[in-house]
Coordinates of N, CA, C and O in Angstrom, one line a residue:
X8 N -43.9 106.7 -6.7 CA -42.5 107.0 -6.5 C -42.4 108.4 -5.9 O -42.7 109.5 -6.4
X9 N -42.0 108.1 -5.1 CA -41.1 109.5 -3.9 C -40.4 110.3 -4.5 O -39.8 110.0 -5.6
X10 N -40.3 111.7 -3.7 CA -39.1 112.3 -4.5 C -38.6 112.8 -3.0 O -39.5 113.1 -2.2
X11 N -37.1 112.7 -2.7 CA -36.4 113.0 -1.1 C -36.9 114.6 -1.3 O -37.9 114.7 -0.6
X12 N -36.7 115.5 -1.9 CA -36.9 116.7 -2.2 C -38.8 117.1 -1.1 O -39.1 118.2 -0.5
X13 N -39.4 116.3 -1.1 CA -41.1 116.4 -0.8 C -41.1 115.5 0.8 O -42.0 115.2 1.5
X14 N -40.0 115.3 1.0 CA -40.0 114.5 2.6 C -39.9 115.7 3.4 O -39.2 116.7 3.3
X15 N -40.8 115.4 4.6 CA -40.6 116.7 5.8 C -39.9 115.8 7.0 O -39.7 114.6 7.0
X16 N -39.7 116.8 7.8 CA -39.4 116.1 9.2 C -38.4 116.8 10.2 O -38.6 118.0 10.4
X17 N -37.4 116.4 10.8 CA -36.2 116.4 11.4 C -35.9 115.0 11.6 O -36.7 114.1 11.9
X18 N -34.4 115.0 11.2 CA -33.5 113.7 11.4 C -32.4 114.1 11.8 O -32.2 115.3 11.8
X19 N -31.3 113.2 12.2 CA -30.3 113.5 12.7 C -29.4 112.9 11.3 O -28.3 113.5 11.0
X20 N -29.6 112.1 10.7 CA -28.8 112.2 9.7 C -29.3 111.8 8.2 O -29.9 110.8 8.1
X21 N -29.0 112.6 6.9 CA -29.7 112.2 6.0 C -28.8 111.4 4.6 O -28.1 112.1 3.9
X22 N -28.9 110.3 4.4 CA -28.0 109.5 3.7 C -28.6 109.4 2.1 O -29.5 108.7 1.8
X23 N -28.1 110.3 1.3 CA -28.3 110.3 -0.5 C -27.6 109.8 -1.0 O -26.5 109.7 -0.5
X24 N -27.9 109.0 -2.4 CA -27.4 108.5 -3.0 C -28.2 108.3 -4.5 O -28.7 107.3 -5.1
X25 N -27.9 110.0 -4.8 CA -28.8 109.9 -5.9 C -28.4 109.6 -7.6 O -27.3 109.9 -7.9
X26 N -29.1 109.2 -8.5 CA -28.6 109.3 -10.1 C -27.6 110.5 -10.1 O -27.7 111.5 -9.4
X27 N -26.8 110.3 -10.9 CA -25.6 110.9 -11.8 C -25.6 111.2 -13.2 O -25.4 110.3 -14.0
X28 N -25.9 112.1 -13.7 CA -25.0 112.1 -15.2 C -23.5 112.5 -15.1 O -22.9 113.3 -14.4
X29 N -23.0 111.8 -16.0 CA -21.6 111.8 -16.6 C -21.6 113.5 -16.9 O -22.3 114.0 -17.8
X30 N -20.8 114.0 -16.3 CA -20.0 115.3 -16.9 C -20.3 115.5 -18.4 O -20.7 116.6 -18.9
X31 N -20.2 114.3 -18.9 CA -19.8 114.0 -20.4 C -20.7 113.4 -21.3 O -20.3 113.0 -22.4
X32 N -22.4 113.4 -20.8 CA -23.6 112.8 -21.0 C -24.8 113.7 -21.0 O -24.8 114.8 -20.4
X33 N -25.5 113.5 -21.4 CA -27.0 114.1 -21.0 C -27.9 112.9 -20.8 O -29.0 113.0 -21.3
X34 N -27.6 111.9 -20.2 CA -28.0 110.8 -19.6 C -27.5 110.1 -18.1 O -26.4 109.8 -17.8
X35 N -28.7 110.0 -17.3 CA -28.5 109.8 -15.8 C -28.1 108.5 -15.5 O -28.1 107.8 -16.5
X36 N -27.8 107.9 -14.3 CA -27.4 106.7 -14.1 C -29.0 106.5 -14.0 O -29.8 107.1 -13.3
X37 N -29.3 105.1 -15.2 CA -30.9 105.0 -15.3 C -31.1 103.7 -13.6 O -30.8 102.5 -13.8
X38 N -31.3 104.0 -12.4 CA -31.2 103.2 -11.0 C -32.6 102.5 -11.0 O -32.8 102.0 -9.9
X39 N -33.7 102.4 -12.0 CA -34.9 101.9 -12.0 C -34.3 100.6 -12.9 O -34.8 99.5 -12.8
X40 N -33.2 100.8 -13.9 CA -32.5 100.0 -14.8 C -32.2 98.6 -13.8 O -32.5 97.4 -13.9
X41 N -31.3 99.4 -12.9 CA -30.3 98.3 -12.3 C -30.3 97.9 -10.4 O -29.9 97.0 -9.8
X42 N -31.1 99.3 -10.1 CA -30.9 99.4 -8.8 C -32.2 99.5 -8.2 O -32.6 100.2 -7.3
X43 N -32.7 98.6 -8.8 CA -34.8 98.4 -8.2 C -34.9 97.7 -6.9 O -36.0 97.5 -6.4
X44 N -34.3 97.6 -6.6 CA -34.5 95.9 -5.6 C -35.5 96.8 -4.1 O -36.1 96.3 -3.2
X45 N -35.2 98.0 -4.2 CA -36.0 98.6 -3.0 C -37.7 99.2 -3.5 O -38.7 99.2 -2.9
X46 N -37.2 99.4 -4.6 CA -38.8 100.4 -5.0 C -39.4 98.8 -5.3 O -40.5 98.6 -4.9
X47 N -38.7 98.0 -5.7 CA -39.6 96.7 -5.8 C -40.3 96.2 -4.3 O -41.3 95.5 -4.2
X48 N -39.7 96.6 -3.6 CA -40.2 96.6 -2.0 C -41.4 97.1 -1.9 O -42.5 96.6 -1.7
X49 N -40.9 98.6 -2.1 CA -41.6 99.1 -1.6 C -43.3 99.1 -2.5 O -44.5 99.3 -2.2
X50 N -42.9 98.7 -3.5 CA -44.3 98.3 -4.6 C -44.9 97.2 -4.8 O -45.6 97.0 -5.7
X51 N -44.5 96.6 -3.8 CA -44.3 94.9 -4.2 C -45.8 94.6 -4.5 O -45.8 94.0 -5.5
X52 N -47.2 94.9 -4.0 CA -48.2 94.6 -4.6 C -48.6 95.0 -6.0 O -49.3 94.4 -6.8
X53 N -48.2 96.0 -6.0 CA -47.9 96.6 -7.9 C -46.7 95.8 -8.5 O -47.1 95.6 -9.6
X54 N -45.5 95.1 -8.3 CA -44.6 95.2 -8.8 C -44.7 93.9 -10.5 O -43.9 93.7 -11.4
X55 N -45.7 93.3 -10.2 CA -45.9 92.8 -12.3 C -46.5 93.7 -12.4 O -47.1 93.1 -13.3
X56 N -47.0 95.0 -12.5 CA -47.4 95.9 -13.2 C -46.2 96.9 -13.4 O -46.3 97.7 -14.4
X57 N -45.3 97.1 -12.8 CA -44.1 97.6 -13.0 C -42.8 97.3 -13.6 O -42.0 98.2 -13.8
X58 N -42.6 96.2 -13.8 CA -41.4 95.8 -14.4 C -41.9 95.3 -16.0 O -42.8 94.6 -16.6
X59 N -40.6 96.2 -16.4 CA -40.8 96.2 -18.0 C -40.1 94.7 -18.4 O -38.9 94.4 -18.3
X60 N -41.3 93.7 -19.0 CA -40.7 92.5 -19.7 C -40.2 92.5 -20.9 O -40.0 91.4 -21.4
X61 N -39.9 93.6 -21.8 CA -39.4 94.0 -22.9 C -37.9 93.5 -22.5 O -37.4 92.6 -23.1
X62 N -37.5 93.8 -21.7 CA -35.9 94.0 -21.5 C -35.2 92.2 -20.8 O -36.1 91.5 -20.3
X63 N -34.0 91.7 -20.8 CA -33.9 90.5 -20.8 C -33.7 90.7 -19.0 O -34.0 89.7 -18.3
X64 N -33.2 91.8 -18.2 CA -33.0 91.6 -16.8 C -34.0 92.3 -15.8 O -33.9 92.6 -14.7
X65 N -35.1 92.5 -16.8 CA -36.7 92.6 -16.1 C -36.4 93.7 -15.2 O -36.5 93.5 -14.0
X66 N -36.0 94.8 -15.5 CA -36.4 96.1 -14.7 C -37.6 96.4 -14.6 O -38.6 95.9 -15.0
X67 N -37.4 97.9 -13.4 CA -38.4 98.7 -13.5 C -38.7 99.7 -14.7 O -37.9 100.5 -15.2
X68 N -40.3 99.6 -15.0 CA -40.5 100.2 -16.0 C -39.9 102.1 -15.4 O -39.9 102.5 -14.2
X69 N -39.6 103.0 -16.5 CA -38.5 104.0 -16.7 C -39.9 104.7 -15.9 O -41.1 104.4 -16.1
X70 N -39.4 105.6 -15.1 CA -40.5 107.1 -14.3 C -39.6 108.1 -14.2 O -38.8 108.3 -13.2
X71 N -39.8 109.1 -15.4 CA -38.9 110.1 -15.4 C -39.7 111.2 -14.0 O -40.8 111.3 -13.6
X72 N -38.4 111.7 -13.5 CA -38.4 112.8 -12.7 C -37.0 113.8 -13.0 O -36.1 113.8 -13.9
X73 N -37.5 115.0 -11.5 CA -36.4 115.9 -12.3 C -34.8 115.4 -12.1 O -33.7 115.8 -12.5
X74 N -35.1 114.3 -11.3 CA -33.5 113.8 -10.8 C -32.8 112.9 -12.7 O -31.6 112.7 -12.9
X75 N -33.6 112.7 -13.4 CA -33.4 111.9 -14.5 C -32.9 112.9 -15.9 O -32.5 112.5 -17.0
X76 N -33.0 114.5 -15.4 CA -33.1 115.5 -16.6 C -32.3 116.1 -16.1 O -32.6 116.6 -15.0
X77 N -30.9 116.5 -16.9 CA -29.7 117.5 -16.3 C -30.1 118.8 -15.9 O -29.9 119.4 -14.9
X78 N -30.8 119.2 -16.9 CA -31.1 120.9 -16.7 C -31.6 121.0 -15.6 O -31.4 122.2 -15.2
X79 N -32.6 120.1 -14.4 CA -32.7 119.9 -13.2 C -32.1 119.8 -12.2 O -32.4 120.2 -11.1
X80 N -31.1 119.1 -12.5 CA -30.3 118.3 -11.1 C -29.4 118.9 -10.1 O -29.0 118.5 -9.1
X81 N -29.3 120.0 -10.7 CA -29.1 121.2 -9.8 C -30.1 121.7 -8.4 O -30.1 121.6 -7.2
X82 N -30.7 122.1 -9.1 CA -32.0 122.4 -8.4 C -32.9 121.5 -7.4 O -33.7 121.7 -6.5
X83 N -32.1 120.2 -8.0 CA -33.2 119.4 -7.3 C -32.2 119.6 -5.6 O -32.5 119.9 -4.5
X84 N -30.6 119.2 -6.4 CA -29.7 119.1 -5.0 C -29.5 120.6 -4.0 O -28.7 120.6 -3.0
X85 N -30.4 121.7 -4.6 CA -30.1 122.9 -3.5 C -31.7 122.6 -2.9 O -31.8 122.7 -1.7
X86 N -32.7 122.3 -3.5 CA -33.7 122.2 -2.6 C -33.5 121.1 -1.7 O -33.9 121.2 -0.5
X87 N -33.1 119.8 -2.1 CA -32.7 118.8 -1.1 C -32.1 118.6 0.1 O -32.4 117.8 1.0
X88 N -30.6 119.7 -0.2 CA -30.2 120.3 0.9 C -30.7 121.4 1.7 O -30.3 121.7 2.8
X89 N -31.9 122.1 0.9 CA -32.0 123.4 1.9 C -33.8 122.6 3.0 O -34.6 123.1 3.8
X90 N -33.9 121.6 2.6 CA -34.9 121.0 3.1 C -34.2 120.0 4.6 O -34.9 120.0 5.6
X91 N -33.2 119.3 4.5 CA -32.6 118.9 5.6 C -31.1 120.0 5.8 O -30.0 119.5 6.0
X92 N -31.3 121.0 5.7 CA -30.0 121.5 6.5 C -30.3 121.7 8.2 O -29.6 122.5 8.7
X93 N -31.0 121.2 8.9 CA -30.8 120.9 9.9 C -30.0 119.9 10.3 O -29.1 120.0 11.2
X94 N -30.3 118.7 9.6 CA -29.5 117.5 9.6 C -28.0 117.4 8.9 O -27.7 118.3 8.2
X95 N -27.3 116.5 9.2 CA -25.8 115.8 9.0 C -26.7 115.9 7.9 O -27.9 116.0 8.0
X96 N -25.8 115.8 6.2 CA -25.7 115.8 4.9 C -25.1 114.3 4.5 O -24.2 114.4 5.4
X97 N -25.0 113.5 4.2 CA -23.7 112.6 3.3 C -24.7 112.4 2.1 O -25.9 112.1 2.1
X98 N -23.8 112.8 1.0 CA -23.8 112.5 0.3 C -23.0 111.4 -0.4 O -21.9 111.3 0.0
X99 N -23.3 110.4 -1.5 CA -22.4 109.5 -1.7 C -22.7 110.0 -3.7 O -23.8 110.3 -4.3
X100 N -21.7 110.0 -3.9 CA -21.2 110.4 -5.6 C -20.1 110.2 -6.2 O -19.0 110.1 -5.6
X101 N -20.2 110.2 -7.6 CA -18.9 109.6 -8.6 C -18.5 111.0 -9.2 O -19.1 112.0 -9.6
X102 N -17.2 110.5 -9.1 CA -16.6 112.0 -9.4 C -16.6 111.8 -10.9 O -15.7 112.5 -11.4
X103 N -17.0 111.4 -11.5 CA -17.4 111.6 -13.0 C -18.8 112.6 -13.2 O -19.1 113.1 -14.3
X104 N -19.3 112.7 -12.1 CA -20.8 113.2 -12.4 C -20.9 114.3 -12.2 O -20.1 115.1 -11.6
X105 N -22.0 114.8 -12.9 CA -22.5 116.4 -13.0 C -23.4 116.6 -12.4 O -24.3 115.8 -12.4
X106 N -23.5 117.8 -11.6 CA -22.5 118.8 -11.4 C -21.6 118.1 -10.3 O -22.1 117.3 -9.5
X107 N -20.2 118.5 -10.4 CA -18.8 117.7 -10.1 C -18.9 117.8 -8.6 O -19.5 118.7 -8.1
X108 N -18.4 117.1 -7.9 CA -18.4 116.9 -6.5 C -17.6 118.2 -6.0 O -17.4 118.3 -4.7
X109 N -17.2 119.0 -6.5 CA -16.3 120.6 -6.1 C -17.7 121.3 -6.0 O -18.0 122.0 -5.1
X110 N -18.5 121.0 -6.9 CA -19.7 121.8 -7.3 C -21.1 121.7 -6.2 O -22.0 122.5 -5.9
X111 N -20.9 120.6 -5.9 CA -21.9 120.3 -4.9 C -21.2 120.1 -3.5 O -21.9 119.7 -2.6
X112 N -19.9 120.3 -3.2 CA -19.8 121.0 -2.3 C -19.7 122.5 -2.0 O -19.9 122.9 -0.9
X113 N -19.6 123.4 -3.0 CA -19.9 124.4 -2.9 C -21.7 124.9 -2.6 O -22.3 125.9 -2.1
X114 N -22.1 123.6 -3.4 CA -24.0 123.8 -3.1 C -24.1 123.6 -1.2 O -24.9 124.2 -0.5
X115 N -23.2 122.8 -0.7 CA -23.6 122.2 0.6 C -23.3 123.7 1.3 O -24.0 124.2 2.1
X116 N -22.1 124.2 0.9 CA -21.8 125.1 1.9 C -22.6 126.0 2.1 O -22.3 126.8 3.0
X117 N -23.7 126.1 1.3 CA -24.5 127.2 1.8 C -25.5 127.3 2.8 O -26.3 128.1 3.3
X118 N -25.2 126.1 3.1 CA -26.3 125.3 4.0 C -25.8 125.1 5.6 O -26.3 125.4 6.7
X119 N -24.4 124.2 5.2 CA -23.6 123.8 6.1 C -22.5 124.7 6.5 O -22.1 125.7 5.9
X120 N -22.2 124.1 7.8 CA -20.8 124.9 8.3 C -19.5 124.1 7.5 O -18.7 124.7 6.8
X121 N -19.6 123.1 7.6 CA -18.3 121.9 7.5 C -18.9 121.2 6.2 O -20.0 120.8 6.4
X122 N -18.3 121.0 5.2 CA -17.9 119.5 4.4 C -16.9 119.1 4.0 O -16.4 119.6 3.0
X123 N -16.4 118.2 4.5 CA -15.4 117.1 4.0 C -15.7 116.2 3.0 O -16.9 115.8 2.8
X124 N -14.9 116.0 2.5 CA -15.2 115.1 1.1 C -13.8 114.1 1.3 O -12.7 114.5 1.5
X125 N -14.6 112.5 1.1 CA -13.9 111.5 1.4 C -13.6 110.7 -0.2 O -14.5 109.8 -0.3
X126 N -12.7 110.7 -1.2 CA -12.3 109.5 -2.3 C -12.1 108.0 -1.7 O -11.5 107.7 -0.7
X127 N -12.8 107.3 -2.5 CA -12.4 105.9 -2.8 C -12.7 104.8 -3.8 O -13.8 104.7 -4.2
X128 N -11.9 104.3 -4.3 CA -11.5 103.7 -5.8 C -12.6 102.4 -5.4 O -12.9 102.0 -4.2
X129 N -13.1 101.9 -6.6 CA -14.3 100.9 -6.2 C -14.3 100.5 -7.9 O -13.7 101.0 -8.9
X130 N -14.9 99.5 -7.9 CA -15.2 98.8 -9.3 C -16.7 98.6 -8.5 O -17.0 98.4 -7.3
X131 N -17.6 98.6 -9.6 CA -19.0 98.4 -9.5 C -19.1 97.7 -9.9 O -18.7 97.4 -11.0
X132 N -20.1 96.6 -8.9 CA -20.4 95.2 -9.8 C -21.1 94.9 -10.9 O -20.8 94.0 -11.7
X133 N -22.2 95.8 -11.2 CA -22.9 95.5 -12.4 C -22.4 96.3 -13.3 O -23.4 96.7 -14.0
X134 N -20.9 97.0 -13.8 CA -20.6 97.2 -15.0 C -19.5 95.8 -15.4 O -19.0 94.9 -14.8
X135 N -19.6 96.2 -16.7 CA -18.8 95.0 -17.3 C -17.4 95.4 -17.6 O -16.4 94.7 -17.7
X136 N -17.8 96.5 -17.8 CA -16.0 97.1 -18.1 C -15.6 96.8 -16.6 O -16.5 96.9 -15.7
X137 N -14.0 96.4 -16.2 CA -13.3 96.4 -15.3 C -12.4 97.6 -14.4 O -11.6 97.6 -13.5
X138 N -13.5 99.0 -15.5 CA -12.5 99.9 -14.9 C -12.9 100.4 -13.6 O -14.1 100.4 -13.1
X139 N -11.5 101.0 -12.9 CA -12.4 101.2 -11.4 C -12.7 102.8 -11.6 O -12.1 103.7 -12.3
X140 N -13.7 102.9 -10.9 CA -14.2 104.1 -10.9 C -14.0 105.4 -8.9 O -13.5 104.8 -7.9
X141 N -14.1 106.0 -8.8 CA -13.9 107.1 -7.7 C -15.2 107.6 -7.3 O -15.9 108.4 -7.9
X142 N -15.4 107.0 -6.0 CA -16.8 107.3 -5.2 C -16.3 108.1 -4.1 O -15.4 107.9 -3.3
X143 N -17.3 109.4 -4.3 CA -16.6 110.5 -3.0 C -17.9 110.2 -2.0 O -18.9 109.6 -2.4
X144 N -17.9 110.6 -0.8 CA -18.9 110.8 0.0 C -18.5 112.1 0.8 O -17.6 112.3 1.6
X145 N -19.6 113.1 0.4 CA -19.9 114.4 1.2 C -20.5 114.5 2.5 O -21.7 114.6 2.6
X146 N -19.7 114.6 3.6 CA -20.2 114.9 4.5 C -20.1 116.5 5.0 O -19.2 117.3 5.0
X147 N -21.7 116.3 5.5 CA -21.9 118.0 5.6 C -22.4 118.2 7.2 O -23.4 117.6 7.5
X148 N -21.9 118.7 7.9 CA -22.0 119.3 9.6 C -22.5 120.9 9.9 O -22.6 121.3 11.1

């Protein structure tokens, strides 16, 4: 497993959509839990050595990184940005999450000229609560 942070290059546009902790948590959105269907791609000859059969909806077994530990996630998102600030930024994030989408636009601007920040109300399919939740997307120019 990759970390965006260790990708080189130039692109014209870089599209994130990384784990979250809750404001209100010291726990990340676990996305090896629920949102495998790509690393299972990309592993696919490894992938029965990877998914944990303990659990009833057959995830990916857990691979902590610094994106999974708060005291990190900062850090991870100024090096991520200072690694593509040549490129367009979007970020996509829940305004429940830490550090708060004011906060990581303040990270973008150091980078970028321009961020706009776009709201919209969404219900996520795989929670069970019905409540809707607010997905911002950062775009950074």
């Amino acid at each position: 497993q990759d970390n965006a942070v260790n990708i080189s290059g130039e692109y014209d546009l870089v599209y994130l959509d990384p784990p979250y902790f809750k404001a209100t948590s010291n726990h990340s959105t676990n996305y090896q839990d629920y949102y495998h269907f790509l690393d299972g791609i990309l592993q696919y000859h490894e992938l029965p050595n990877c998914i944990n059969t303990n659990k009833k909806h057959l995830p990916l077994n857990f691979v902590p990184s610094p994106w999974t530990k708060k005291e990190h996630i900062t850090s991870q998102f100024d090096k991520i940005f200072n690694n593509f600030q040549d490129s367009m930024i979007v970020v996509s994030y829940n305004t429940e999450g830490y550090p708060s989408p004011k906060a990581l636009q303040s990270h973008l601007e150091q980078y970028k000229d321009k961020v706009d920040i776009h709201n919209h109300n969404i219900k996520y399919a795989l929670k069970k609560k019905t409540l809707i939740s607010t997905e911002v997307l950062l775009i950074a120019k």
